[in-house]
């Protein structure tokens, strides 16, 4: 399971979501799943942006949703200083917890997440 929690909708987030969407599609038999949650103080503003991202990039395998509150669900322990947090777990155990500060979700970060995802499905 790959879960992404983000506090902003950016082009780099779109790249990450596309990457994960492709991985989920390619690994259906291995039952790779994922979801993306935008943590928002104004869900009415962010929900249409998220829908537009899904439509523009053809996201079909990863559910996208909005959570009311930038802190996120307490049980997930989302990093406070992170703009985007990627959590991965397998069989109920966390395999990776990556927090990216504003502007740090770059090509290097996308490569790191791709490597983590590959390790998750082996």
PDB file of C-alpha atoms in Angstrom:
ATOM      1  CA  UNK A   1       0.000   0.000   0.000  1.00  0.00           C
ATOM      2  CA  UNK A   2       1.267   3.428  -0.964  1.00  0.00           C
ATOM      3  CA  UNK A   3      -0.381   6.434   0.630  1.00  0.00           C
ATOM      4  CA  UNK A   4       0.409  10.037  -0.166  1.00  0.00           C
ATOM      5  CA  UNK A   5      -0.620  12.906   2.093  1.00  0.00           C
ATOM      6  CA  UNK A   6      -0.006  16.390   0.725  1.00  0.00           C
ATOM      7  CA  UNK A   7      -0.749  19.930   1.764  1.00  0.00           C
ATOM      8  CA  UNK A   8      -0.590  21.372  -1.750  1.00  0.00           C
ATOM      9  CA  UNK A   9      -1.385  20.389  -5.310  1.00  0.00           C
ATOM     10  CA  UNK A  10       1.680  20.983  -7.483  1.00  0.00           C
ATOM     11  CA  UNK A  11       3.108  19.812 -10.795  1.00  0.00           C
ATOM     12  CA  UNK A  12       5.543  17.592  -8.905  1.00  0.00           C
ATOM     13  CA  UNK A  13       2.648  16.053  -6.998  1.00  0.00           C
ATOM     14  CA  UNK A  14       1.014  15.329 -10.353  1.00  0.00           C
ATOM     15  CA  UNK A  15       4.217  13.597 -11.483  1.00  0.00           C
ATOM     16  CA  UNK A  16       4.254  11.519  -8.305  1.00  0.00           C
ATOM     17  CA  UNK A  17       0.603  10.523  -8.671  1.00  0.00           C
ATOM     18  CA  UNK A  18       1.124   9.548 -12.335  1.00  0.00           C
ATOM     19  CA  UNK A  19       4.133   7.453 -11.340  1.00  0.00           C
ATOM     20  CA  UNK A  20       2.187   5.654  -8.619  1.00  0.00           C
ATOM     21  CA  UNK A  21      -0.852   5.214 -10.878  1.00  0.00           C
ATOM     22  CA  UNK A  22       1.336   3.457 -13.464  1.00  0.00           C
ATOM     23  CA  UNK A  23       2.907   1.233 -10.788  1.00  0.00           C
ATOM     24  CA  UNK A  24      -0.520   0.205  -9.480  1.00  0.00           C
ATOM     25  CA  UNK A  25      -1.728  -0.576 -13.007  1.00  0.00           C
ATOM     26  CA  UNK A  26       1.381  -2.645 -13.732  1.00  0.00           C
ATOM     27  CA  UNK A  27       1.142  -4.589 -10.474  1.00  0.00           C
ATOM     28  CA  UNK A  28      -2.533  -5.476 -10.178  1.00  0.00           C
ATOM     29  CA  UNK A  29      -1.720  -9.184  -9.833  1.00  0.00           C
ATOM     30  CA  UNK A  30       0.601  -8.366  -6.936  1.00  0.00           C
ATOM     31  CA  UNK A  31      -2.262  -6.351  -5.435  1.00  0.00           C
ATOM     32  CA  UNK A  32      -0.387  -3.072  -5.174  1.00  0.00           C
ATOM     33  CA  UNK A  33      -2.815  -0.396  -3.967  1.00  0.00           C
ATOM     34  CA  UNK A  34      -2.483   3.326  -3.348  1.00  0.00           C
ATOM     35  CA  UNK A  35      -4.388   6.458  -2.409  1.00  0.00           C
ATOM     36  CA  UNK A  36      -3.712  10.195  -2.281  1.00  0.00           C
ATOM     37  CA  UNK A  37      -5.098  12.598   0.317  1.00  0.00           C
ATOM     38  CA  UNK A  38      -4.915  16.377   0.102  1.00  0.00           C
ATOM     39  CA  UNK A  39      -4.839  17.838   3.614  1.00  0.00           C
ATOM     40  CA  UNK A  40      -6.762  21.084   3.327  1.00  0.00           C
ATOM     41  CA  UNK A  41      -8.138  23.926   5.387  1.00  0.00           C
ATOM     42  CA  UNK A  42     -10.517  24.618   2.497  1.00  0.00           C
ATOM     43  CA  UNK A  43     -11.702  21.353   0.888  1.00  0.00           C
ATOM     44  CA  UNK A  44     -14.234  23.193  -1.288  1.00  0.00           C
ATOM     45  CA  UNK A  45     -11.333  24.928  -3.052  1.00  0.00           C
ATOM     46  CA  UNK A  46      -8.987  21.936  -3.272  1.00  0.00           C
ATOM     47  CA  UNK A  47     -11.456  19.254  -4.376  1.00  0.00           C
ATOM     48  CA  UNK A  48     -11.983  20.736  -7.876  1.00  0.00           C
ATOM     49  CA  UNK A  49      -8.202  21.113  -8.260  1.00  0.00           C
ATOM     50  CA  UNK A  50      -7.746  17.447  -7.398  1.00  0.00           C
ATOM     51  CA  UNK A  51     -10.448  16.406  -9.862  1.00  0.00           C
ATOM     52  CA  UNK A  52      -8.760  18.494 -12.556  1.00  0.00           C
ATOM     53  CA  UNK A  53      -5.415  16.816 -11.824  1.00  0.00           C
ATOM     54  CA  UNK A  54      -7.002  13.373 -12.167  1.00  0.00           C
ATOM     55  CA  UNK A  55      -8.688  14.291 -15.440  1.00  0.00           C
ATOM     56  CA  UNK A  56      -5.671  16.047 -16.964  1.00  0.00           C
ATOM     57  CA  UNK A  57      -3.288  13.183 -16.165  1.00  0.00           C
ATOM     58  CA  UNK A  58      -5.684  10.272 -16.682  1.00  0.00           C
ATOM     59  CA  UNK A  59      -5.407   8.915 -13.148  1.00  0.00           C
ATOM     60  CA  UNK A  60      -7.465   5.714 -13.062  1.00  0.00           C
ATOM     61  CA  UNK A  61      -5.946   3.390 -10.447  1.00  0.00           C
ATOM     62  CA  UNK A  62      -5.367   5.650  -7.450  1.00  0.00           C
ATOM     63  CA  UNK A  63      -8.249   7.157  -5.450  1.00  0.00           C
ATOM     64  CA  UNK A  64      -7.802  10.877  -4.768  1.00  0.00           C
ATOM     65  CA  UNK A  65      -9.519  12.536  -1.837  1.00  0.00           C
ATOM     66  CA  UNK A  66      -9.490  15.619   0.390  1.00  0.00           C
ATOM     67  CA  UNK A  67      -9.213  15.608   4.197  1.00  0.00           C
ATOM     68  CA  UNK A  68     -10.570  18.597   6.115  1.00  0.00           C
ATOM     69  CA  UNK A  69      -7.587  19.803   8.154  1.00  0.00           C
ATOM     70  CA  UNK A  70      -3.927  20.277   7.264  1.00  0.00           C
ATOM     71  CA  UNK A  71      -2.702  18.208  10.228  1.00  0.00           C
ATOM     72  CA  UNK A  72      -4.265  15.085   8.759  1.00  0.00           C
ATOM     73  CA  UNK A  73      -5.591  12.039  10.579  1.00  0.00           C
ATOM     74  CA  UNK A  74      -3.767  11.801  13.942  1.00  0.00           C
ATOM     75  CA  UNK A  75      -3.181   8.054  13.708  1.00  0.00           C
ATOM     76  CA  UNK A  76      -1.053   8.498  10.552  1.00  0.00           C
ATOM     77  CA  UNK A  77       1.446  10.811  12.282  1.00  0.00           C
ATOM     78  CA  UNK A  78       1.946  13.020   9.231  1.00  0.00           C
ATOM     79  CA  UNK A  79       5.151  15.034   9.498  1.00  0.00           C
ATOM     80  CA  UNK A  80       4.285  18.626  10.440  1.00  0.00           C
ATOM     81  CA  UNK A  81       7.037  20.255   8.370  1.00  0.00           C
ATOM     82  CA  UNK A  82       6.398  18.179   5.277  1.00  0.00           C
ATOM     83  CA  UNK A  83       4.443  19.432   2.308  1.00  0.00           C
ATOM     84  CA  UNK A  84       4.102  15.841   1.084  1.00  0.00           C
ATOM     85  CA  UNK A  85       4.437  12.609   3.056  1.00  0.00           C
ATOM     86  CA  UNK A  86       4.606   9.202   1.382  1.00  0.00           C
ATOM     87  CA  UNK A  87       3.891   6.161   3.541  1.00  0.00           C
ATOM     88  CA  UNK A  88       4.304   2.602   2.331  1.00  0.00           C
ATOM     89  CA  UNK A  89       3.384  -0.529   4.151  1.00  0.00           C
ATOM     90  CA  UNK A  90       3.181  -4.227   3.515  1.00  0.00           C
ATOM     91  CA  UNK A  91       1.324  -6.777   5.604  1.00  0.00           C
ATOM     92  CA  UNK A  92       0.500  -4.123   8.191  1.00  0.00           C
ATOM     93  CA  UNK A  93       4.101  -2.970   8.697  1.00  0.00           C
ATOM     94  CA  UNK A  94       5.464   0.389   7.606  1.00  0.00           C
ATOM     95  CA  UNK A  95       8.186  -0.115   4.995  1.00  0.00           C
ATOM     96  CA  UNK A  96       8.874   3.561   4.221  1.00  0.00           C
ATOM     97  CA  UNK A  97       7.899   6.944   5.628  1.00  0.00           C
ATOM     98  CA  UNK A  98       9.217   9.802   3.518  1.00  0.00           C
ATOM     99  CA  UNK A  99       8.467  13.431   4.272  1.00  0.00           C
ATOM    100  CA  UNK A 100       9.293  16.107   1.693  1.00  0.00           C
ATOM    101  CA  UNK A 101       9.398  19.778   2.652  1.00  0.00           C
ATOM    102  CA  UNK A 102       8.018  22.436   0.330  1.00  0.00           C
ATOM    103  CA  UNK A 103       9.866  22.329  -2.979  1.00  0.00           C
ATOM    104  CA  UNK A 104      11.720  19.095  -2.147  1.00  0.00           C
ATOM    105  CA  UNK A 105       9.429  16.743  -4.081  1.00  0.00           C
ATOM    106  CA  UNK A 106      11.781  16.892  -7.065  1.00  0.00           C
ATOM    107  CA  UNK A 107      13.109  14.364  -9.593  1.00  0.00           C
ATOM    108  CA  UNK A 108      15.428  12.854  -6.985  1.00  0.00           C
ATOM    109  CA  UNK A 109      12.536  12.418  -4.570  1.00  0.00           C
ATOM    110  CA  UNK A 110      10.410  10.822  -7.296  1.00  0.00           C
ATOM    111  CA  UNK A 111      13.231   8.363  -7.978  1.00  0.00           C
ATOM    112  CA  UNK A 112      13.447   7.529  -4.268  1.00  0.00           C
ATOM    113  CA  UNK A 113       9.708   6.860  -4.114  1.00  0.00           C
ATOM    114  CA  UNK A 114       9.921   4.720  -7.266  1.00  0.00           C
ATOM    115  CA  UNK A 115      12.702   2.651  -5.673  1.00  0.00           C
ATOM    116  CA  UNK A 116      10.679   2.279  -2.466  1.00  0.00           C
ATOM    117  CA  UNK A 117       7.646   1.187  -4.497  1.00  0.00           C
ATOM    118  CA  UNK A 118       9.683  -1.413  -6.381  1.00  0.00           C
ATOM    119  CA  UNK A 119      10.944  -2.792  -3.072  1.00  0.00           C
ATOM    120  CA  UNK A 120       7.407  -2.949  -1.780  1.00  0.00           C
ATOM    121  CA  UNK A 121       6.169  -5.214  -4.580  1.00  0.00           C
ATOM    122  CA  UNK A 122       9.058  -7.684  -4.681  1.00  0.00           C
TER     123      UNK A 122
END
